[in-house]
Short mmCIF file of C-alpha atoms in Angstrom, two decimals:
data_model
loop_
_atom_site.label_atom_id
_atom_site.label_comp_id
_atom_site.label_asym_id
_atom_site.label_seq_id
_atom_site.Cartn_x
_atom_site.Cartn_y
_atom_site.Cartn_z
CA MET D 1 -0.38 -0.53 -0.26
CA TRP D 2 1.26 3.58 -0.50
CA GLU D 3 1.92 5.30 2.06
CA LYS D 4 0.97 9.22 2.07
CA ARG D 5 2.60 12.38 3.62
CA LEU D 6 -0.60 15.01 5.63
CA LEU D 7 0.22 18.05 5.45
CA PHE D 8 -1.41 21.11 7.73
CA LEU D 9 -0.81 24.30 5.95
CA THR D 10 -2.00 27.56 8.79
CA LYS D 11 0.04 31.11 8.19
CA GLU D 12 3.22 31.11 10.03
CA ARG D 13 4.30 27.06 8.95
CA LEU D 14 3.56 23.63 7.12
CA THR D 15 3.57 20.03 9.50
CA ALA D 16 3.91 16.88 8.24
CA TYR D 17 2.26 14.19 9.96
CA PRO D 18 4.01 10.64 9.44
CA TRP D 19 1.22 8.27 8.15
CA HIS D 20 1.40 4.08 8.18
CA LYS D 21 -0.43 1.88 8.36
CA GLY D 22 -3.74 3.18 8.29
CA SER D 23 -3.09 5.77 10.54
CA VAL D 24 -1.07 8.62 11.42
CA SER D 25 2.02 7.53 12.94
CA GLY D 26 4.37 9.65 14.55
CA PRO D 27 5.03 13.22 15.93
CA PRO D 28 4.72 15.69 13.61
CA ARG D 29 7.16 17.54 11.16
CA ARG D 30 7.73 20.97 10.88
CA PHE D 31 8.55 22.77 7.49
CA THR D 32 9.31 25.59 5.92
CA PRO D 33 8.31 26.36 2.34
CA ASP D 34 10.73 24.33 0.25
CA GLU D 35 9.77 20.86 0.64
CA ALA D 36 6.30 18.75 -0.72
CA GLY D 37 4.05 16.12 -0.26
CA PHE D 38 0.62 15.61 -1.25
CA TYR D 39 -2.26 15.76 1.40
CA ILE D 40 -3.20 19.51 2.31
CA LEU D 41 -5.08 20.33 4.60
CA ILE D 42 -5.94 24.79 5.16
CA ASP D 43 -6.60 26.00 8.73
CA LEU D 44 -7.23 29.88 8.16
CA ILE D 45 -8.84 32.75 9.26
CA GLU D 46 -8.66 34.26 5.20
CA GLU D 47 -11.06 31.41 4.92
CA GLU D 48 -14.70 33.03 3.99
CA PHE D 49 -17.70 30.84 3.32
CA ARG D 50 -21.11 32.52 1.71
CA ASN D 51 -24.46 30.75 1.59
CA GLN D 52 -26.76 31.44 -1.61
CA THR D 53 -29.45 30.59 -3.66
CA ILE D 54 -28.50 29.22 -7.97
CA PRO D 55 -30.61 28.27 -10.67
CA PHE D 56 -31.89 24.67 -9.89
CA VAL D 57 -29.91 23.61 -13.74
CA LEU D 58 -28.60 19.88 -14.90
CA GLY D 59 -25.44 19.57 -16.63
CA TRP D 60 -23.02 21.19 -18.34
CA ASP D 61 -25.70 24.50 -17.52
CA ARG D 62 -25.10 24.18 -13.37
CA TRP D 63 -20.96 23.64 -14.10
CA ILE D 64 -21.06 26.91 -15.72
CA VAL D 65 -23.75 28.35 -13.38
CA SER D 66 -21.27 27.14 -10.83
CA GLN D 67 -18.51 29.19 -11.69
CA ARG D 68 -19.94 31.93 -12.88
CA ARG D 69 -20.85 32.56 -9.69
CA LYS D 70 -17.69 31.27 -7.79
CA ALA D 71 -15.52 34.16 -9.62
CA LYS D 72 -18.79 36.49 -8.78
CA VAL D 73 -18.12 35.53 -4.81
CA PHE D 74 -14.85 35.04 -4.75
CA PRO D 75 -13.79 37.53 -7.91
CA THR D 76 -9.76 38.59 -6.75
CA THR D 77 -9.49 34.44 -5.97
CA SER D 78 -9.17 31.00 -7.47
CA LEU D 79 -9.31 29.24 -4.65
CA SER D 80 -12.74 28.62 -3.94
CA HIS D 81 -15.49 26.54 -3.82
CA LEU D 82 -18.94 25.26 -4.23
CA VAL D 83 -21.24 22.46 -2.95
CA HIS D 84 -24.69 21.47 -3.43
CA GLN D 85 -26.48 21.95 0.00
CA GLY D 86 -29.86 20.09 -1.95
CA ARG D 87 -33.23 22.81 -2.78
CA ASP D 88 -35.00 25.38 -1.21
CA LYS D 89 -38.12 24.08 -0.19
CA ASN D 90 -39.19 27.39 1.63
CA LYS D 91 -40.57 28.46 -2.08
CA GLU D 92 -43.11 26.67 -3.75
CA GLU D 93 -43.12 28.16 -7.45
CA ARG D 94 -39.20 27.59 -8.61
CA ARG D 95 -37.46 25.87 -5.80
CA ASP D 96 -33.87 26.86 -6.72
CA SER D 97 -30.46 24.56 -5.67
CA ILE D 98 -28.93 25.70 -1.77
CA VAL D 99 -24.88 26.40 -1.86
CA LEU D 100 -22.43 26.65 0.45
CA ILE D 101 -19.91 28.56 -2.20
CA SER D 102 -16.55 29.16 0.54
CA GLY D 103 -12.57 30.99 -0.64
CA ILE D 104 -9.80 31.53 0.22
CA THR D 105 -9.66 35.40 0.59
CA ALA D 106 -5.70 35.37 0.67
CA PRO D 107 -3.87 33.17 -1.96
CA GLU D 108 -0.94 34.04 -1.61
CA LEU D 109 0.00 32.78 1.86
CA ILE D 110 -1.29 29.47 -0.41
CA LEU D 111 0.28 29.65 -3.75
CA PRO D 112 3.95 29.62 -2.82
CA TRP D 113 3.75 26.48 -0.78
CA ILE D 114 1.63 25.08 -4.32
CA GLU D 115 4.70 26.41 -6.81
CA ILE D 116 7.00 24.28 -4.43
CA ILE D 117 5.18 21.79 -5.33
CA ILE D 118 4.05 22.05 -8.89
CA ASN D 119 7.77 22.71 -9.78
CA LYS D 120 9.04 19.55 -7.96
CA GLN D 121 6.59 18.06 -9.93
CA ALA D 122 4.94 16.18 -6.59
CA SER D 123 1.91 14.15 -7.30
CA LEU D 124 -0.54 17.20 -5.19
CA ALA D 125 -3.69 15.05 -4.50
CA GLY D 126 -5.35 18.39 -3.52
CA LEU D 127 -6.13 21.54 -1.18
CA TYR D 128 -8.76 20.28 1.37
CA SER D 129 -10.46 23.00 4.07
CA LEU D 130 -10.36 21.66 7.91
CA PRO D 131 -14.29 23.21 8.70
CA MET D 132 -15.10 21.32 5.08
CA THR D 133 -13.37 17.72 6.70
CA SER D 134 -15.12 18.92 9.91
CA THR D 135 -17.89 16.78 8.26
CA LEU D 136 -16.68 13.83 8.57
CA LEU D 137 -15.59 13.91 11.57
CA LEU D 138 -19.35 14.47 12.97
CA LYS D 139 -20.06 11.50 10.95
CA VAL D 140 -17.75 9.79 12.61
CA LEU D 141 -19.15 10.70 16.95
CA LYS D 142 -22.52 10.13 15.36
CA LEU D 143 -22.92 13.89 16.70
CA GLN D 144 -25.33 15.30 13.40
CA THR D 145 -28.26 17.23 14.58
CA PRO D 146 -30.44 19.96 13.32
CA SER D 147 -27.97 22.00 14.76
CA THR D 148 -24.55 21.56 15.75
CA LEU D 149 -21.69 24.26 16.42
CA LEU D 150 -17.93 22.61 16.40
CA VAL D 151 -15.23 23.87 18.56
CA SER D 152 -12.26 22.45 18.57
CA GLN D 153 -8.52 23.87 19.18
CA GLN D 154 -5.90 23.73 16.91
CA SER D 155 -1.95 23.77 17.52
CA VAL D 156 -1.14 27.01 15.73
CA GLY D 157 -4.98 27.86 14.14
CA GLY D 158 -7.03 29.19 17.04
CA ILE D 159 -10.42 28.20 18.13
CA ARG D 160 -12.79 27.50 15.05
CA PHE D 161 -16.08 28.06 15.35
CA SER D 162 -17.93 25.69 12.68
CA TYR D 163 -21.62 25.76 11.92
CA PHE D 164 -23.74 22.53 10.55
CA GLN D 165 -27.33 21.94 9.45
CA GLY D 166 -27.95 17.78 9.78
CA GLN D 167 -24.95 16.82 7.56
CA HIS D 168 -24.17 20.67 5.48
CA LEU D 169 -21.47 23.39 6.74
CA LYS D 170 -22.98 26.79 7.20
CA MET D 171 -20.26 28.52 8.86
CA SER D 172 -17.41 27.67 10.39
CA ARG D 173 -14.88 30.94 11.91
CA MET D 174 -11.34 31.59 13.62
CA ALA D 175 -11.23 33.05 17.12
CA GLN D 176 -7.60 33.74 18.87
CA VAL D 177 -6.77 32.34 21.79
CA PRO D 178 -3.59 32.89 22.89
CA ASN D 179 -3.71 32.22 26.91
CA LEU D 180 -4.00 28.61 27.52
CA GLN D 181 -4.61 28.35 31.18
CA PRO D 182 -7.70 26.09 32.05
CA GLU D 183 -9.72 29.59 34.11
CA ALA D 184 -8.57 31.86 30.86
CA TYR D 185 -9.22 29.89 28.28
CA ALA D 186 -12.93 28.93 29.85
CA GLN D 187 -13.72 32.90 29.53
CA GLN D 188 -12.04 32.83 25.97
CA VAL D 189 -14.56 30.28 25.21
CA LEU D 190 -17.01 31.53 26.68
CA SER D 191 -16.79 35.37 24.72
CA GLU D 192 -16.32 33.88 21.46
CA LEU D 193 -18.90 31.80 21.55
CA GLU D 194 -21.44 34.22 22.74
CA LYS D 195 -20.06 36.03 19.80
CA THR D 196 -20.66 32.96 17.75
CA ARG D 197 -24.40 32.86 18.59
CA ASN D 198 -24.86 36.73 17.24
CA TYR D 199 -23.40 36.10 14.41
CA LEU D 200 -25.17 32.99 13.39
CA ASN D 201 -28.14 35.38 14.76
CA SER D 202 -27.35 38.08 12.36
CA LEU D 203 -27.06 35.54 9.27
CA ARG D 204 -30.71 34.13 10.05
CA LEU D 205 -29.30 30.82 10.34
CA VAL D 206 -30.32 30.10 14.68
CA PRO D 207 -32.58 31.94 15.92
CA ARG D 208 -32.43 32.92 19.39
CA ASP D 209 -35.55 30.49 20.38
CA GLN D 210 -34.00 27.63 18.39
CA SER D 211 -32.03 25.07 20.77
CA LEU D 212 -27.67 24.60 20.02
CA GLN D 213 -26.05 21.57 20.05
CA VAL D 214 -22.83 22.63 20.75
CA VAL D 215 -19.44 19.76 21.44
CA ILE D 216 -16.72 21.24 22.26
CA LEU D 217 -13.18 19.04 21.93
CA SER D 218 -10.78 19.65 24.23
CA SER D 219 -8.43 17.81 26.62
CA PRO D 220 -9.86 17.00 30.17
CA ALA D 221 -8.26 19.45 31.90
CA LEU D 222 -9.59 22.98 29.83
CA LEU D 223 -13.16 21.19 29.45
CA ASP D 224 -12.90 20.90 33.42
CA ALA D 225 -12.44 24.60 33.99
CA ILE D 226 -15.24 26.49 30.44
CA LYS D 227 -17.82 23.35 32.38
CA PRO D 228 -18.76 25.48 34.84
CA VAL D 229 -18.46 28.30 33.55
CA LEU D 230 -20.99 27.36 30.39
CA PRO D 231 -24.56 26.39 31.58
CA GLU D 232 -26.89 24.45 29.72
CA SER D 233 -30.43 26.12 28.76
CA ALA D 234 -33.56 25.57 27.09
CA THR D 235 -31.69 26.65 23.62
CA LEU D 236 -28.01 26.05 25.04
CA LYS D 237 -26.79 22.02 25.56
CA CYS D 238 -23.38 21.18 26.07
CA GLN D 239 -21.01 18.08 25.17
CA PHE D 240 -17.19 18.02 26.34
CA LEU D 241 -15.56 15.06 24.30
CA SER D 242 -11.99 15.19 24.76
CA VAL D 243 -9.67 14.90 21.53
CA GLU D 244 -8.52 11.92 22.97
CA ALA D 245 -11.40 10.26 23.47
CA CYS D 246 -12.24 11.05 19.58
CA ALA D 247 -8.61 10.18 18.46
CA ALA D 248 -9.56 6.45 19.95
CA LYS D 249 -12.96 6.74 17.41
CA THR D 250 -11.60 7.45 14.09
CA GLY D 251 -8.52 5.23 14.70
CA ILE D 252 -5.41 6.38 16.20
CA LYS D 253 -4.14 3.93 18.15
CA LYS D 254 -1.72 6.72 20.35
CA ASN D 255 -2.45 8.48 23.02
CA ILE D 256 -3.29 12.04 22.63
CA THR D 257 -2.77 14.55 25.83
CA THR D 258 -3.08 17.52 24.27
CA PRO D 259 -5.88 20.16 23.52
CA PHE D 260 -5.00 20.21 19.63
CA SER D 261 -7.28 18.36 16.99
CA ASP D 262 -5.15 18.90 14.32
CA SER D 263 -4.73 14.72 13.88
CA LEU D 264 -8.01 14.60 14.15
CA PHE D 265 -9.29 15.81 10.76
CA ILE D 266 -5.28 14.48 9.42
CA GLN D 267 -6.75 10.70 10.31
CA LEU D 268 -9.79 11.38 8.70
CA LEU D 269 -8.31 13.86 5.67
CA GLY D 270 -5.53 10.21 5.65
CA LYS D 271 -8.73 7.54 5.88
CA ARG D 272 -11.07 8.70 3.94
CA PRO D 273 -10.22 11.77 1.73
CA PRO D 274 -13.07 14.05 0.48
CA LYS D 275 -13.35 15.40 -2.78
CA ASN D 276 -10.87 18.09 -3.87
CA HIS D 277 -11.89 21.84 -2.18
CA TYR D 278 -9.38 24.41 -3.53
CA ALA D 279 -7.01 23.00 -5.59
CA THR D 280 -7.05 23.25 -9.39
CA LEU D 281 -6.43 21.15 -12.61
CA THR D 282 -3.12 22.52 -12.87
CA MET D 283 -1.64 21.67 -9.58
CA ILE D 284 -3.24 18.04 -8.84
CA ARG D 285 -1.91 17.22 -12.51
CA PHE D 286 0.62 15.17 -11.58
CA PHE D 287 -1.54 13.72 -9.15
CA LEU D 288 -4.02 12.86 -11.94
CA VAL D 289 -1.32 11.22 -13.91
CA ARG D 290 -0.23 8.70 -11.90
CA ARG D 291 -3.45 7.39 -10.80
CA LEU D 292 -4.24 7.50 -14.93
CA ARG D 293 -0.98 5.56 -14.78
CA LEU D 294 -1.31 3.06 -11.98
CA ALA D 295 -5.06 2.84 -13.13
CA LEU D 296 -3.82 1.64 -16.44
CA TYR D 297 -0.83 -0.10 -14.99
CA GLY D 298 -3.67 -1.98 -12.73
CA ALA D 299 -5.32 -2.94 -16.03
CA SER D 300 -2.44 -4.38 -17.73
CA LEU D 301 -2.07 -6.80 -15.12
CA VAL D 302 -5.61 -7.49 -14.21
CA THR D 303 -5.06 -8.37 -18.35
CA PHE D 304 -1.81 -10.37 -17.68
CA LEU D 305 -3.80 -12.72 -15.13
CA ILE D 306 -7.21 -13.22 -16.74
CA VAL D 307 -4.26 -14.54 -19.72
CA CYS D 308 -2.22 -16.29 -18.31
CA GLY D 309 -5.38 -17.83 -16.50
CA LEU D 310 -6.55 -18.91 -19.66
CA SER D 311 -3.47 -19.69 -21.31
CA LEU D 312 -2.82 -22.92 -18.12
CA GLU D 313 -6.85 -23.69 -18.68
CA ASN D 314 -6.22 -24.02 -21.96
CA PHE D 315 -2.94 -25.33 -21.35
CA VAL D 316 -4.57 -27.81 -19.52
CA GLN D 317 -6.94 -28.73 -21.96
CA GLY D 318 -5.00 -29.48 -24.71
CA TRP D 319 -2.63 -31.98 -22.21
CA LYS D 320 -5.80 -33.55 -21.24
CA TYR D 321 -6.43 -34.01 -25.03
CA GLN D 322 -3.62 -35.09 -25.36
CA GLN D 323 -3.51 -37.81 -22.33
CA GLU D 324 -7.16 -38.97 -24.15
CA ARG D 325 -5.14 -39.01 -27.73
CA THR D 326 -2.36 -40.91 -26.85
CA GLN D 327 -4.81 -43.66 -24.42
CA LEU D 328 -6.75 -43.64 -27.49
CA GLU D 329 -4.07 -44.43 -29.90
CA ALA D 330 -3.02 -47.13 -28.18
CA ILE D 331 -6.32 -49.07 -28.00
CA LEU D 332 -6.58 -48.24 -31.67
CA GLU D 333 -3.22 -49.91 -32.38
CA ASP D 334 -4.26 -53.19 -29.29
CA THR D 335 -7.22 -53.88 -31.57
CA ASN D 336 -5.79 -53.26 -34.89
CA LYS D 337 -3.14 -56.09 -33.56
CA LYS D 338 -5.75 -58.20 -32.45
CA TYR D 339 -8.03 -57.93 -36.17
CA ARG D 340 -4.52 -58.74 -37.57
CA ASN D 341 -4.40 -61.69 -35.45
CA ILE D 342 -7.94 -63.18 -36.01
CA MET D 343 -7.77 -62.44 -39.63
CA ASP D 344 -4.39 -63.75 -39.92
CA GLN D 345 -6.10 -67.77 -37.95
CA HIS D 346 -9.32 -67.66 -39.92
CA MET D 347 -9.08 -65.96 -43.18
CA PRO D 348 -8.62 -68.46 -46.72
CA THR D 349 -5.29 -67.11 -48.21
CA ASN D 350 -6.08 -68.58 -51.57
CA MET D 351 -9.30 -67.30 -52.29
CA ASP D 352 -10.56 -66.71 -55.91
CA PRO D 353 -11.02 -62.73 -56.22
CA THR D 354 -14.07 -63.50 -58.34
CA ASP D 355 -16.19 -65.08 -55.47
CA ILE D 356 -15.31 -61.96 -53.38
CA LYS D 357 -17.05 -60.21 -55.39
CA LYS D 358 -20.00 -62.45 -56.00
CA MET D 359 -20.10 -62.56 -51.75
CA VAL D 360 -20.15 -58.81 -52.25
CA LEU D 361 -22.95 -58.13 -54.45
CA LEU D 362 -25.07 -60.59 -53.19
CA LEU D 363 -24.94 -58.74 -50.35
CA ASP D 364 -25.93 -55.32 -52.19
CA GLN D 365 -28.68 -57.38 -53.32
CA LEU D 366 -29.78 -58.85 -50.01
CA GLN D 367 -29.79 -55.41 -48.49
CA GLU D 368 -31.43 -54.17 -51.52
CA HIS D 369 -34.39 -56.11 -51.27
CA LYS D 370 -34.95 -56.49 -47.72
CA ASP D 371 -38.23 -55.66 -48.08
CA THR D 372 -41.33 -58.70 -47.17
CA PRO D 373 -44.56 -58.81 -49.00
CA ARG D 374 -46.75 -58.47 -45.96
CA LYS D 375 -48.38 -55.25 -46.46
CA ALA D 376 -49.48 -56.64 -49.83
CA MET D 377 -50.95 -60.26 -48.26
CA ILE D 378 -52.87 -58.03 -45.44
CA LEU D 379 -54.04 -55.47 -48.00
CA ILE D 380 -54.95 -58.80 -50.37
CA SER D 381 -56.34 -60.90 -47.68
CA GLN D 382 -58.31 -57.68 -46.47
CA ALA D 383 -60.14 -57.33 -50.23
CA LEU D 384 -60.62 -61.08 -50.53
CA ALA D 385 -62.73 -61.18 -47.37
CA LYS D 386 -65.69 -59.43 -49.28
CA TYR D 387 -65.27 -61.87 -52.27
CA PRO D 388 -65.40 -65.57 -51.33
CA ASP D 389 -65.44 -67.23 -54.59
CA ILE D 390 -62.28 -65.59 -55.43
CA TYR D 391 -60.37 -68.30 -54.84
CA ILE D 392 -56.06 -67.82 -55.22
CA LYS D 393 -53.95 -70.92 -56.00
CA LYS D 394 -50.48 -69.22 -56.62
CA PHE D 395 -48.82 -65.52 -55.10
CA TYR D 396 -45.25 -64.00 -56.36
CA TRP D 397 -44.12 -60.85 -54.97
CA PHE D 398 -41.29 -59.28 -56.77
CA GLY D 399 -39.63 -56.46 -54.63
CA PRO D 400 -38.35 -53.06 -56.40
CA GLY D 401 -35.63 -53.08 -59.06
CA SER D 402 -36.54 -56.93 -59.66
CA THR D 403 -35.27 -58.57 -62.81
CA GLN D 404 -37.60 -61.22 -62.75
CA ASN D 405 -39.79 -61.77 -65.45
CA ILE D 406 -42.90 -61.41 -65.27
CA THR D 407 -44.57 -62.76 -69.28
CA PHE D 408 -47.79 -61.19 -69.71
CA ASN D 409 -50.71 -63.00 -71.81
CA ASN D 410 -51.63 -60.63 -74.39
CA ASN D 411 -54.31 -63.08 -75.25
CA PRO D 412 -56.34 -63.64 -72.18
CA ALA D 413 -59.03 -65.50 -73.42
CA PRO D 414 -59.17 -68.32 -76.65
CA ASN D 415 -60.59 -68.20 -80.00
CA THR D 416 -64.32 -69.45 -79.04
CA GLY D 417 -65.57 -67.06 -81.23
CA LYS D 418 -66.98 -64.48 -78.16
CA PRO D 419 -63.95 -61.96 -78.06
CA SER D 420 -62.36 -61.67 -74.61
CA ALA D 421 -61.84 -57.68 -75.38
CA ASN D 422 -65.22 -57.40 -76.42
CA LEU D 423 -66.85 -59.20 -72.97
CA LEU D 424 -64.12 -56.63 -71.21
CA GLN D 425 -65.63 -54.11 -72.70
CA ASN D 426 -69.12 -55.23 -71.66
CA THR D 427 -68.12 -55.49 -67.62
CA ASN D 428 -65.91 -52.23 -67.31
CA ILE D 429 -62.86 -54.30 -65.93
CA ARG D 430 -59.55 -52.03 -65.23
CA SER D 431 -56.85 -52.32 -67.62
CA ALA D 432 -54.16 -51.36 -68.98
CA SER D 433 -50.87 -52.42 -70.97
CA VAL D 434 -47.77 -53.44 -68.90
CA PRO D 435 -44.19 -53.67 -70.64
CA SER D 436 -43.06 -57.65 -70.90
CA PRO D 437 -40.29 -58.37 -68.63
CA LEU D 438 -41.55 -56.58 -66.17
CA LYS D 439 -38.88 -54.52 -64.20
CA THR D 440 -40.03 -51.43 -61.91
CA GLU D 441 -39.58 -49.26 -58.95
CA PHE D 442 -42.86 -50.69 -57.75
CA LYS D 443 -43.17 -53.94 -55.06
CA THR D 444 -44.98 -56.47 -58.18
CA VAL D 445 -47.31 -59.18 -57.44
CA ARG D 446 -48.63 -61.17 -59.32
CA ILE D 447 -51.75 -63.09 -58.03
CA MET D 448 -53.70 -66.07 -60.21
CA GLY D 449 -55.99 -68.36 -58.95
CA ASN D 450 -60.17 -69.41 -60.03
CA MET D 451 -63.46 -68.52 -59.95
CA THR D 452 -66.13 -70.84 -58.22
CA ASN D 453 -69.45 -70.96 -57.97
CA ALA D 454 -70.25 -68.89 -61.08
CA HIS D 455 -71.23 -72.04 -62.44
CA GLY D 456 -68.75 -71.56 -65.92
CA GLU D 457 -71.36 -67.47 -66.77
CA ALA D 458 -68.14 -65.74 -67.38
CA SER D 459 -70.06 -62.02 -67.01
CA THR D 460 -70.56 -62.89 -63.10
CA ALA D 461 -67.14 -64.39 -62.85
CA LEU D 462 -66.38 -61.03 -63.91
CA ILE D 463 -68.42 -58.86 -61.94
CA SER D 464 -66.91 -60.66 -58.69
CA LEU D 465 -62.84 -60.37 -60.08
CA ASN D 466 -64.02 -56.42 -61.23
CA GLY D 467 -65.15 -55.52 -57.85
CA PHE D 468 -61.99 -57.50 -56.18
CA MET D 469 -59.92 -55.05 -58.19
CA ASP D 470 -61.69 -51.96 -57.44
CA THR D 471 -61.26 -52.92 -53.98
CA LEU D 472 -58.22 -53.04 -54.34
CA LEU D 473 -57.47 -49.75 -56.47
CA ALA D 474 -58.76 -48.33 -53.49
CA ASN D 475 -55.90 -48.64 -51.68
CA PRO D 476 -53.95 -45.62 -51.46
CA ILE D 477 -51.02 -47.63 -51.56
CA VAL D 478 -51.70 -49.42 -54.46
CA ALA D 479 -50.64 -48.32 -58.10
CA GLN D 480 -51.88 -50.06 -60.50
CA VAL D 481 -54.03 -53.40 -60.46
CA THR D 482 -53.64 -54.96 -64.19
CA PRO D 483 -55.51 -57.99 -65.07
CA ASP D 484 -52.98 -60.80 -66.77
CA HIS D 485 -55.42 -62.87 -68.24
CA LEU D 486 -59.46 -63.26 -67.73
CA PRO D 487 -61.99 -66.35 -67.49
CA THR D 488 -63.40 -66.84 -71.14
CA PRO D 489 -66.74 -68.15 -71.66
CA SER D 490 -67.43 -71.92 -71.42
CA GLU D 491 -68.93 -74.38 -74.08
CA LYS D 492 -71.33 -77.18 -73.17
CA LYS D 493 -69.93 -80.49 -75.06
CA GLN D 494 -72.96 -83.15 -75.34
CA VAL D 495 -71.56 -86.58 -73.81
CA TRP D 496 -73.30 -90.17 -74.03
CA SER D 497 -73.89 -91.58 -71.10
CA GLY D 498 -75.13 -95.34 -71.38
CA LYS D 499 -78.03 -94.25 -73.87
CA ILE D 500 -78.75 -90.91 -72.30
CA LEU D 501 -77.33 -87.80 -74.61
CA SER D 502 -76.49 -85.31 -71.56
CA GLN D 503 -74.47 -81.71 -72.11
CA GLU D 504 -70.84 -80.95 -69.96
CA VAL D 505 -69.71 -77.73 -68.33
CA LYS D 506 -66.21 -77.16 -67.94
CA THR D 507 -65.79 -75.06 -64.43
CA GLU D 508 -62.13 -75.81 -63.42
CA GLU D 509 -59.80 -74.22 -65.80
CA ASP D 510 -62.01 -71.91 -67.95
CA MET D 511 -62.35 -69.35 -65.02
CA TYR D 512 -59.06 -69.35 -64.30
CA PHE D 513 -57.15 -65.64 -63.92
CA SER D 514 -54.62 -63.90 -63.24
CA ILE D 515 -54.01 -59.94 -62.43
CA ILE D 516 -51.20 -57.71 -61.79
CA VAL D 517 -50.66 -55.72 -58.67
CA LYS D 518 -48.28 -52.32 -58.31
CA PHE D 519 -47.57 -51.19 -54.97
CA ARG D 520 -46.58 -47.95 -54.07
CA LEU D 521 -42.64 -47.74 -52.37
CA LYS D 522 -42.16 -46.07 -48.83
#
C-alpha cells in the first residue's frame, strides 16, 4: 500500500504528519516552504463561507452556473469551492438549489507552497478545507443534529467554530486564543461562543429561540474549566469530548494529551479523503497522471492475470486432450493387432477374388431387396374377405428393381367365337398395358387363381373379379391393377352316358384368372 504525506498548512508554517498502516503515527514535523507533499489541509482565518441559492439546472449548465457564481462571490481568488446542499423548500413556484460557496481571500499565503510542489512535480492530491473536513468528524462521532456548533482547538490556528445544519456546513470562523491557562481559556471560549451565536443570528441561521447543540473538543483539564462557566439552558445544549477519546474513535492508536484536534482531522483526511476543495486541475495534474498510470498498470496486471488464467486453462485442456489421444491411439493399435491376428488365423489365403466380388454383390442385393410382402398380403386378404368366390392358387412377390420376368398374356381368352375384348368392355374391367418383361421401381404382386360358384358364367365371374380389383385400387398404396388373364365363357359339350345324351360344363379351367398388382414404395 502506498504511504501518504499529510500536510497541515497555516499562516505561519506547514506541518507534516506521518501516515503508516491506516493511521497517523509518530510526532508531526514542521517545515519551511521548500518541501513537497500530497494532501494539504488548510486552516486559515482568511477562509470565508457564503450561503446562497442558484437556479436549479443539470449537466453542463450546472457547471457553468457554478463557475460564474464562484467568480462573482470571490473575484480576487482562484481558490474557491461550491458545494450543493439540496433544494430550497421555502419557495413553492421555483425551488432553487442551496449552495455553500467558500474561498481563500488571501491566496498568496498558499500559492508559494503550491508553486514549490508543482516545480518539484510532486503528486498533489488536493487542497482541503478543515471546516468542510469537520463533516467527516461529526459522522464518525455520530454528533449530527439539526443545529450543531463544533468547537475545536488547533495547535497554531486558534479556536475554530463550525456550524452545521444536519450534515451541511453553513458557517465557520476562527478566533485567536493567546492564553491556554484553564481559567483564562474558559472565559475566552465563553466570550467567543457568544459572538458566534450573535453572528449566526445575524445570518438568520439560528434564531434565538432555537436550540443549539454545542460540541467542544479539548483536553480534560480545559474541559473541566469550561463546564462551570457554560451552563446549559433550553436553547443551549453542551457536550464535552476529550481529544483522546475522539482519536480512538477515528482510528488513532497513540495517546493524545494535548487539547489540539489537528491529528483528528489529519486522520480523517488520510483515511477517507473527500473530494478536492480548492486545488485547480493545473495543481493536481501530476496526481491525476499518477492515478491514470496506476490504473493502466492495474488494468495491465488484470489483463495479464486473465491471459495467464486462460492460457493455463488451455494448457490443461490441451494436456488432457493429448492424454486422451494417446490412450485412444494405444487402444486403436491394440485393436488393430487383435484384428490382424484374427484375420491371419481365420481368413483363407487362397480365396478367388471373383468369389469375393460375388459375395459382395450378393450382400448388396440382399440389402436392397430386404422388403417383405407382408403389407401386400394383408391388403389382399382384406379384399378377399369381401369376395369368397375368388380362390387364389399362386402368389408371386417381386421387390423394387426386380429382374424377374413376368410374362403377360396378351390374349387373355382363347378363340371361342366370343372375343374377350368385347367381354372386358361389357363388364367394365380396369386394364392397362404393362411392359414385358417387368422391371419397375414398384413392389409387384402376381395373383393367380380361379372363380368358384360361377357355374361357367363368365359375366358373373368378371363382375366379381372387377369388384375385387376396384377394392384393391381404393387403397392409396396400390398404384395399378392390371388383368393378365380373365375367365372365358364355357362351352357345353354333349356326352353319352349309357343311352342318355347329356351336356357337360367345364368350370375349373375356364374360370382361371391372373392379375398384376403394383404397390408404391415407402
